Coordinates of C-alpha atoms and ligand atoms in Angstrom, one line a residue:
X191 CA 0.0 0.0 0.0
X192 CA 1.3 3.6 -1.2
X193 CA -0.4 6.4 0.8
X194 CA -0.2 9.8 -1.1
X195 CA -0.5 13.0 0.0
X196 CA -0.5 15.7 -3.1
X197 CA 0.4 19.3 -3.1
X198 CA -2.3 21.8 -4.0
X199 CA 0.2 24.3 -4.8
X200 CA 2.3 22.5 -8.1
X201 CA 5.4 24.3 -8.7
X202 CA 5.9 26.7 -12.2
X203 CA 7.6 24.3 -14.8
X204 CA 10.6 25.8 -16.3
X205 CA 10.6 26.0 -20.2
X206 CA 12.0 22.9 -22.0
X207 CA 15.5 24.8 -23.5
X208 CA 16.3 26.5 -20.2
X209 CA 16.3 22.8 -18.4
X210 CA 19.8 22.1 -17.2
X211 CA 21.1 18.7 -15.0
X212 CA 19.7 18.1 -11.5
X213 CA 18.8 21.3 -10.4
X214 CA 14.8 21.3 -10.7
X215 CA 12.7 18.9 -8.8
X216 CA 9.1 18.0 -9.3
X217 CA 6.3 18.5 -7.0
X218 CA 6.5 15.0 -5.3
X219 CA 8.8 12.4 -3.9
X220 CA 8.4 8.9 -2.8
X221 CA 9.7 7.5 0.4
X222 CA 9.4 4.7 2.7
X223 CA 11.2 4.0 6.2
X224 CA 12.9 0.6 7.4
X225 CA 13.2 -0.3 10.7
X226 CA 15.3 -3.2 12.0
X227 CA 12.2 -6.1 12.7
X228 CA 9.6 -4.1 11.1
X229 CA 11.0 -4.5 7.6
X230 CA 10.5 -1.4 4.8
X231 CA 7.0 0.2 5.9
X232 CA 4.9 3.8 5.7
X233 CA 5.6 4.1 1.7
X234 CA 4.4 7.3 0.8
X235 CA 3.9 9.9 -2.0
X236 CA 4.5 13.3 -0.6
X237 CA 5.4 16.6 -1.7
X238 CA 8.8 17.6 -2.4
X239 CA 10.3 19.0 0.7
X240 CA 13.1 19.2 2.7
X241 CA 12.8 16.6 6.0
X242 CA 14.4 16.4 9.2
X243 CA 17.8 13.9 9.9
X244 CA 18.4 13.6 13.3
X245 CA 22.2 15.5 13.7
X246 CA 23.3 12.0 15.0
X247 CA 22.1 10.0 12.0
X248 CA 24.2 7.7 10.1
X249 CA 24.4 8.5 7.2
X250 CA 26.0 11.6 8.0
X251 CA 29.0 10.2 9.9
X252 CA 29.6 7.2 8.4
X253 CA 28.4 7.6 4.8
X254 CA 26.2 4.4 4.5
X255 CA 24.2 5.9 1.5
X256 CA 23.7 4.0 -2.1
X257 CA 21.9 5.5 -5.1
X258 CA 20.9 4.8 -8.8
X259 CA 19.8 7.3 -11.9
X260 CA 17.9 6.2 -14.6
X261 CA 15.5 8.0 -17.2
X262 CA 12.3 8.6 -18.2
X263 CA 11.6 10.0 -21.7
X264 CA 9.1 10.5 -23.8
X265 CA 9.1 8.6 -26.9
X266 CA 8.0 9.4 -30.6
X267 CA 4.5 9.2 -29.9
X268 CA 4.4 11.2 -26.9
X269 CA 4.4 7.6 -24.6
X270 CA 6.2 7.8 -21.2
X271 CA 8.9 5.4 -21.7
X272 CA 11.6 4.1 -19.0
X273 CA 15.2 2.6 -19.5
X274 CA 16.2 -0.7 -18.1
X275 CA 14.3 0.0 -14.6
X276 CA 14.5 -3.4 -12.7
X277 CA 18.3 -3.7 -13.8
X278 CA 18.7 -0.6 -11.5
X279 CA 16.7 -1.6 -8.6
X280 CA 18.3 -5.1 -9.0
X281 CA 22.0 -3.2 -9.3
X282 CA 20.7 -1.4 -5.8
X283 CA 20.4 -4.2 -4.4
X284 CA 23.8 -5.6 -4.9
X285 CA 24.7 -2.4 -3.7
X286 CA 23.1 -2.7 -0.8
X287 CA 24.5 -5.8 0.2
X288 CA 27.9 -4.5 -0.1
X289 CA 27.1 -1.5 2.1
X290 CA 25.0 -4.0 4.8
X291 CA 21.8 -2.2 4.2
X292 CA 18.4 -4.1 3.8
X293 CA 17.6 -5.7 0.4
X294 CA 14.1 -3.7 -1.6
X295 CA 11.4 -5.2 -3.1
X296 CA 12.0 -5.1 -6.5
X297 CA 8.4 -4.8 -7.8
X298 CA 7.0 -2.8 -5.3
X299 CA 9.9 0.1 -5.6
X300 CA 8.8 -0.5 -9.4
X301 CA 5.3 -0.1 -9.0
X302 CA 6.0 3.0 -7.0
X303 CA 8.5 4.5 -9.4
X304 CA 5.6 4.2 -11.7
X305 CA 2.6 5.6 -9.7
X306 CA 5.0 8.6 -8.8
X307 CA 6.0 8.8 -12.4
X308 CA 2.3 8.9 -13.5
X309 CA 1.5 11.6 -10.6
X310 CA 4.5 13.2 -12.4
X311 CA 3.3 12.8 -16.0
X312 CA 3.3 16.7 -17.1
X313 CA 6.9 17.0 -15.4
X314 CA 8.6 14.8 -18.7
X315 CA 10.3 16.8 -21.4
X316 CA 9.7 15.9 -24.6
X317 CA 12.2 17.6 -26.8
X318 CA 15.3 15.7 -28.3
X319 CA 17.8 14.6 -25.6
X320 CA 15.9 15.8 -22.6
X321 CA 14.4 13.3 -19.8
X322 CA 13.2 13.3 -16.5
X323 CA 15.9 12.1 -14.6
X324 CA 15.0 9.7 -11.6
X325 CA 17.1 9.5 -8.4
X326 CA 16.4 6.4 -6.3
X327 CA 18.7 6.6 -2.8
X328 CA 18.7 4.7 1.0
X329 CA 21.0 6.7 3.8
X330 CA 21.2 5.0 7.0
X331 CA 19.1 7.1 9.7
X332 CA 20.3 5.4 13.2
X333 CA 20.9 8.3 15.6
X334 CA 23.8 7.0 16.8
X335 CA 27.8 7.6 16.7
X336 CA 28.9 4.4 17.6
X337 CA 30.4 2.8 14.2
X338 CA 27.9 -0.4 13.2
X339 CA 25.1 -1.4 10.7
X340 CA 22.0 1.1 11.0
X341 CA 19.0 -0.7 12.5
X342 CA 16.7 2.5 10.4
X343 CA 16.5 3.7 6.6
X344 CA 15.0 6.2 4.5
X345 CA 15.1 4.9 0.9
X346 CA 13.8 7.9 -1.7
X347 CA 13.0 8.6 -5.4
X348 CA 13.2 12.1 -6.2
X349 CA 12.6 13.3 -9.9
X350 CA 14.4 16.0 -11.7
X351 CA 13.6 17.4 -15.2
X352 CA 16.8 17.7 -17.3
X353 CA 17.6 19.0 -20.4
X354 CA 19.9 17.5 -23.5
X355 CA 23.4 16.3 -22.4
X356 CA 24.8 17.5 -25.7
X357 CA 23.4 21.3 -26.0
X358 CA 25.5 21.2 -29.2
X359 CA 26.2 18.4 -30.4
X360 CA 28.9 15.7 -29.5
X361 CA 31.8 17.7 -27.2
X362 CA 35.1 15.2 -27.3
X363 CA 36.7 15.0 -23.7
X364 CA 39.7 15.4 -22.6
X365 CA 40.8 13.1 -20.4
X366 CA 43.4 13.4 -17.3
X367 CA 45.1 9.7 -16.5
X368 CA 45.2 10.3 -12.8
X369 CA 48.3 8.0 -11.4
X370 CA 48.4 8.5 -7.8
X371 CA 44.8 8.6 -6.3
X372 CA 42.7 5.6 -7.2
X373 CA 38.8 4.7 -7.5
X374 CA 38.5 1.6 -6.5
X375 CA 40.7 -1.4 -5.1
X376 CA 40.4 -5.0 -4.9
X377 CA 37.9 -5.9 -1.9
X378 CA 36.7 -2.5 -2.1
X379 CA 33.1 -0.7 -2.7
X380 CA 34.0 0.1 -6.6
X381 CA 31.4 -2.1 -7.9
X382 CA 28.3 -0.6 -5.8
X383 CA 27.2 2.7 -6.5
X384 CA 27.4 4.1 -2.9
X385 CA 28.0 7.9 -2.0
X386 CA 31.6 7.2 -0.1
X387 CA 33.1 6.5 -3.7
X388 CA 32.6 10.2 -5.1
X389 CA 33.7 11.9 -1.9
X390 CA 36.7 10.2 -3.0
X391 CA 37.0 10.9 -6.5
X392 CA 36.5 14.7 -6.3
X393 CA 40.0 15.9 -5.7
X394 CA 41.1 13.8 -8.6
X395 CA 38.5 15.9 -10.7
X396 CA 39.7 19.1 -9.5
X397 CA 43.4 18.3 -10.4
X398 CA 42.1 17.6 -14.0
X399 CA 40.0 20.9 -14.2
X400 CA 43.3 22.4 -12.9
X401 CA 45.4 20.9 -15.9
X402 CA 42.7 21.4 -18.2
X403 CA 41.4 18.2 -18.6
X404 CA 37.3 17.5 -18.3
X405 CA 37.4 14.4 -16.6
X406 CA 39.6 11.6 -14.7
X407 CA 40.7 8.1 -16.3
X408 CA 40.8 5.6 -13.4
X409 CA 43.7 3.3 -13.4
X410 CA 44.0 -0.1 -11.3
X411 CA 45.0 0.6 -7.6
X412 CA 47.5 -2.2 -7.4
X413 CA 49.6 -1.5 -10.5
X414 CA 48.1 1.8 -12.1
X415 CA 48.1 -0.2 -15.5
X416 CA 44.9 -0.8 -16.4
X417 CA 42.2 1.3 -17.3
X418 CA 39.3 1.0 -15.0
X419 CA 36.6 4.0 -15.9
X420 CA 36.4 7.5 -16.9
X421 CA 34.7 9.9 -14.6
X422 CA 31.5 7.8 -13.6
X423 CA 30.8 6.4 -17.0
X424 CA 32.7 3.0 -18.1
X425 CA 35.4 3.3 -20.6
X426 CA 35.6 1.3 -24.0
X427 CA 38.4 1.6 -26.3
X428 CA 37.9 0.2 -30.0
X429 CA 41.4 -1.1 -31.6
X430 CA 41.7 -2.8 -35.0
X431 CA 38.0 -2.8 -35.1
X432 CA 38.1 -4.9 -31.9
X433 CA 36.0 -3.6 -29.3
X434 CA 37.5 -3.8 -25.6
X435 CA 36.3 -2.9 -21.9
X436 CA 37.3 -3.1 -18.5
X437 CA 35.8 -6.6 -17.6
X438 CA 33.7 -6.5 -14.5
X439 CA 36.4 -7.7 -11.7
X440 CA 34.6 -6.2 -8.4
X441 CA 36.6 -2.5 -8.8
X442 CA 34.3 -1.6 -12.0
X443 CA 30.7 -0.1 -11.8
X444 CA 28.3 -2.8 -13.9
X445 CA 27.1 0.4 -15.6
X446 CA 23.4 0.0 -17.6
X447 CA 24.6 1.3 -20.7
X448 CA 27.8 -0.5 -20.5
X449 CA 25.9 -3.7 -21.0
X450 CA 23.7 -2.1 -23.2
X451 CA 26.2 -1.0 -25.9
X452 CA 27.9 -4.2 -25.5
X453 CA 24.5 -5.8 -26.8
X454 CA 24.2 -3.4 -29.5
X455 CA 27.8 -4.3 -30.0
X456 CA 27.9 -8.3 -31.0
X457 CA 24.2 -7.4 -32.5
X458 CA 26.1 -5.6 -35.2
X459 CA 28.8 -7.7 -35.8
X460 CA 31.4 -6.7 -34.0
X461 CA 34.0 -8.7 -31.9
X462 CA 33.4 -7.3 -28.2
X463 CA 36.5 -8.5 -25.7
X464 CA 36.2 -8.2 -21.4
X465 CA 39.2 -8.1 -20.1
X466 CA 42.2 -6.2 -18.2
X467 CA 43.1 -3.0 -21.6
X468 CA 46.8 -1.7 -20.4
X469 CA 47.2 2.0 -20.8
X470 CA 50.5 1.3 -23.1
X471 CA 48.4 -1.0 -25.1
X472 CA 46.2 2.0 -25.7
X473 CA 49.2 4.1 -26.4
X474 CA 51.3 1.6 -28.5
X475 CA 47.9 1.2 -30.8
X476 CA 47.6 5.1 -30.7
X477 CA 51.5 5.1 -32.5
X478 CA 50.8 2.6 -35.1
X479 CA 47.3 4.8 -35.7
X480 CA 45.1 1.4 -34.5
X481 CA 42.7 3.3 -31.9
X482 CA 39.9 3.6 -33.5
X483 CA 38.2 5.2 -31.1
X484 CA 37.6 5.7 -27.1
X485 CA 34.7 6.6 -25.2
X486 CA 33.0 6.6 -22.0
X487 CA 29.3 5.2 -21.4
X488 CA 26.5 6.3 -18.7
X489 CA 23.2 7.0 -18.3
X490 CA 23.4 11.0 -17.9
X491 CA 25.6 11.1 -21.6
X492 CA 24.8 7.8 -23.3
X493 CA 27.7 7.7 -24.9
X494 CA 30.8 10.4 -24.4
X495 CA 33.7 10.9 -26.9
X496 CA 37.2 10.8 -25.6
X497 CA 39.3 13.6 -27.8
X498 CA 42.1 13.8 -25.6
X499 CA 44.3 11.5 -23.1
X500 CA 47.0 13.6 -20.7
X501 CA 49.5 11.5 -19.3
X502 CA 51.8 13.3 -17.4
X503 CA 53.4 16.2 -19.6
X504 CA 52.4 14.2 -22.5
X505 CA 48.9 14.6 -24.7
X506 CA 47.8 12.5 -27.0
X507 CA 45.2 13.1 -29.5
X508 CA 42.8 10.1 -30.8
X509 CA 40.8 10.6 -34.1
X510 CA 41.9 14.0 -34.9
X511 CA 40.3 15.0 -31.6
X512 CA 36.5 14.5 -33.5
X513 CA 33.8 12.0 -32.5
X514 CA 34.2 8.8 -34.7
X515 CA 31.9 7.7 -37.0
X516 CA 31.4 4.0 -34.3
X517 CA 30.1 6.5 -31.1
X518 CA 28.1 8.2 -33.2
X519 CA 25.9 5.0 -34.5
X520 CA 26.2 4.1 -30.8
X521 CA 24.5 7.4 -29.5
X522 CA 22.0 7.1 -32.7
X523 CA 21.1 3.3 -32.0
X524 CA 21.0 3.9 -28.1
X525 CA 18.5 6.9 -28.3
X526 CA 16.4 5.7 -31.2
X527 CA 15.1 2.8 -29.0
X528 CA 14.9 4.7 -25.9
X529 CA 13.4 7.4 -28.2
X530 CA 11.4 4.7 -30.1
X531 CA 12.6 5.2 -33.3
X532 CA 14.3 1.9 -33.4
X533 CA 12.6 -1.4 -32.4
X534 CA 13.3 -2.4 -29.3
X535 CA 14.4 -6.0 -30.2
X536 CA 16.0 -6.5 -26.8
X537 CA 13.2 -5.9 -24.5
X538 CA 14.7 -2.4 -22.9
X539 CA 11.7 -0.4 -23.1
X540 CA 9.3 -0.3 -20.0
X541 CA 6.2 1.9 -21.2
X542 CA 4.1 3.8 -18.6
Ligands
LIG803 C1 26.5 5.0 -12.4 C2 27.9 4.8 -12.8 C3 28.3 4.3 -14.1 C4 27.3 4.2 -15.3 O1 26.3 3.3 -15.0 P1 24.9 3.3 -15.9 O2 24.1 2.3 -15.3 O3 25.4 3.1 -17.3 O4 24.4 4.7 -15.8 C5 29.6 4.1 -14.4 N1 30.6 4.2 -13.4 C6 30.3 4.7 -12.2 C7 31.4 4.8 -11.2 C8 29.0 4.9 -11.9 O5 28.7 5.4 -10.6

C-alpha cells in the first residue's frame, strides 16, 4: 500500500531549452522507512520538501548511502517510456549488500516509481535529448555515533527534469590519466554505486580541471596499468576494429549502458573483448594509428567521446580529436530505441 499525499500548490515548470542537469525537482517524492524487525513500511507519496535527519544520523558520519539514476523520456508518440528500470533496482540491491543495508522489493519500488512517475506525467520533457531524470537513494538514519550497521532507513525517489546532455552536439573530452589517487581497489566498494566513492573521486576531478582536462581516467589501484573507468561512466576503447572494456572484476561499476552497448555491439557484428586494456596497449595502438576510437558510457551522456588522453606532460590526440563515426551509431542506436525510433528487439523499453 502507497499512501499519497499531493500538493495543491504545483510548482511553475521551467521551459524545455532552459532545463539544465539536477537542479529542478518536481512536485513529489516517494519514500518509505525501514526499521530493523519491522521491515521497509509507511511508503508514501509526498510533496517535495526538505525533512528532518536527526544530527546524529548515520548517514552523515559514516556515509552508509547508495543510489541509482535512470531516465524517463518520452518517446515518438508522446508515450512515457523508461530505461532498463528493474536492472537498476536489482543493481541497488547488490549495492546494498555490499554496504549492509536491507535488500528492496524489486516490484514494489517498481510499481511506485511508476505511480510517482504517472502523478508526475506533465513533469517529462519531450524535446530531443531531454528526460526526466529519476534518483532512487537509502541513507542509513540510526541516531547513533557508535560505528555499526543502522537498525533504520530512508530509501527515496526524487525526480528532476533535465535538459539535452549535448546542448551542441557531441563535445570530445579530454581526459586526465590520474596516477596517484585511485577509485576503487580489490575488496573495495567500486562495484556498488554508494556515496563514499565520489567523496573520494572529487580531488582527482579538481586536479584535471586544474590541468585542463574534463574528466579523470581511473587506473588499477594495485599497478596503475589498467584502465578502469572515466569519470562515472565505463570506458571502452575500440582497436583494430576490436572492441575492448574493462571486464567486470569487483573495482568496476556494472554500468546500464555498459551492458547495453555491449549488446548493440555483438548485434552488429562486431567482436566485443572483457578483459584487463593496459594504458601502453592504448598508447602503443595510438602510434601505429590502430585506436579507432575511445569513449566513456552512462546514463546521464549515453555515450561520451574521448578527444584527448593527458599522461603526465604528455597529450595525445585520438581521431583527430573528432567523434568517430562508431560513437556516433552508438549514440544514434541507443536513443532511437529509448526514443522509439528503433525497435526495441532486446526488450529495454518499460512503457508507462
Ligand atoms: C553509475 C555509474 C556508471 C554508469 O552506469 P549506468 O548504469 O550506465 O548509468 C559508471 N561508473 C560509475 C562509477 C557509476 O557510478
Amino acid at each position: 500500500m502507497i499512501r499519497e499525499q499531493l500538493t495543491d500548490c504545483p510548482k511553475d515548470k521551467q521551459a524545455e531549452d532552459k532545463l539544465q542537469f539536477g537542479k529542478t525537482f518536481t512536485d513529489h517524492m516517494f519514500v518509505m522507512d525501514y526499521a530493523a524487525g519491522k521491515g521497509w513500511h509507511d511508503a508514501r507519496i509526498v510533496p517535495y520538501a526538505p525533512f528532518e535527519l536527526d544530527p546524529s544520523s548515520m548517514v552523515l558520519h559514516y556515509g552508509q548511502a547508495i543510489f541509482e539514476g535512470l531516465k524517463a523520456f518520452r518517446d515518438i508518440n508522446g508515450r512515457i517510456t523508461m530505461f532498463r528500470p528493474r536492472d537498476n533496482f536489482l543493481r541497488m540491491n547488490r549495492s546494498a549488500k555490499r554496504l549492509c543495508i536491507p535488500q528492496i522489493d524489486v516490484d514494489f519500488v517498481m510499481q511506485a516509481l511508476v505511480r510517482l512517475i504517472e502523478i508526475e506525467k506533465d513533469w517529462v520533457p519531450s524535446a530531443e535529448g531531454t528526460a526526466l531524470y529519476i534518483r532512487p537513494f537509502i541513507i542509513a538514519t540510526d541516531p547513533y555515533l557508535g560505528v555499526k550497521v543502522s537498525d533504520t532507513y530512508k530509501f527515496l525517489i526524487i525526480l528532476s527534469p533535465s535538459g539535452p546532455y549535448y546542448k551542441n552536439g557531441f563535445q570530445p573530452v579530454s581526459l586526465y590519466v590520474e596516477n596517484y589517487y585511485t577509485r576503487a581497489a580489490e575488496g573495495g566498494t567500486g562495484e556498488a554505486k554508494c556515496s563514499g566513492n565520489y567523496a573520494a573521486s572529487l580531488i582527482a576531478s579538481d586536479k584535471a580541471k586544474e590541468l585542463g582536462c574534463d574528466q579523470v581516467l581511473w587506473l588499477d589501484a594495485k599497478e596503475k596499468r589498467y584502465i578502469e573507468e572515466v569519470g562515472s561512466m565505463n570506458m571502452f576503447v575500440v582497436i583494430g576494429g576490436e572492441v575492448l572494456t574493462a571486464s567486470l572484476d569487483g573495482t568496476i561499476l556494472p554500468g546500464i549502458t555498459r551492458d547495453s552497448i555491449i549488446k548493440i555491439f555483438k548485434d552488429k557484428g562486431y567482436k566485443v573483448t572483457e578483459r584487463k586494456v593496459s594504458l601502453d596497449e592504448i598508447i602503443g595502438a595510438l602510434k601505429e594509428n590502430r585506436l579507432d576510437e575511445a569513449f566513456g558510457t552512462g546514463t546521464a551522456a549515453v555515450v561520451s567521446p574521448v578527444g584527448k588522453l593527458r599522461i603526465g606532460d604528455e597529450e595525445y590526440v585520438i581521431g583527430d580529436g573528432k567523434t568517430g563515426k562508431i560513437t556516433q551509431m552508438l549514440y544514434d542506436t541507443l536513443t532511437g530505441i529509448q526514443r522509439g525510433k528503433i525497435e526495441d528487439k532486446f526488450g529495454w523499453l518499460y512503457r508507462i
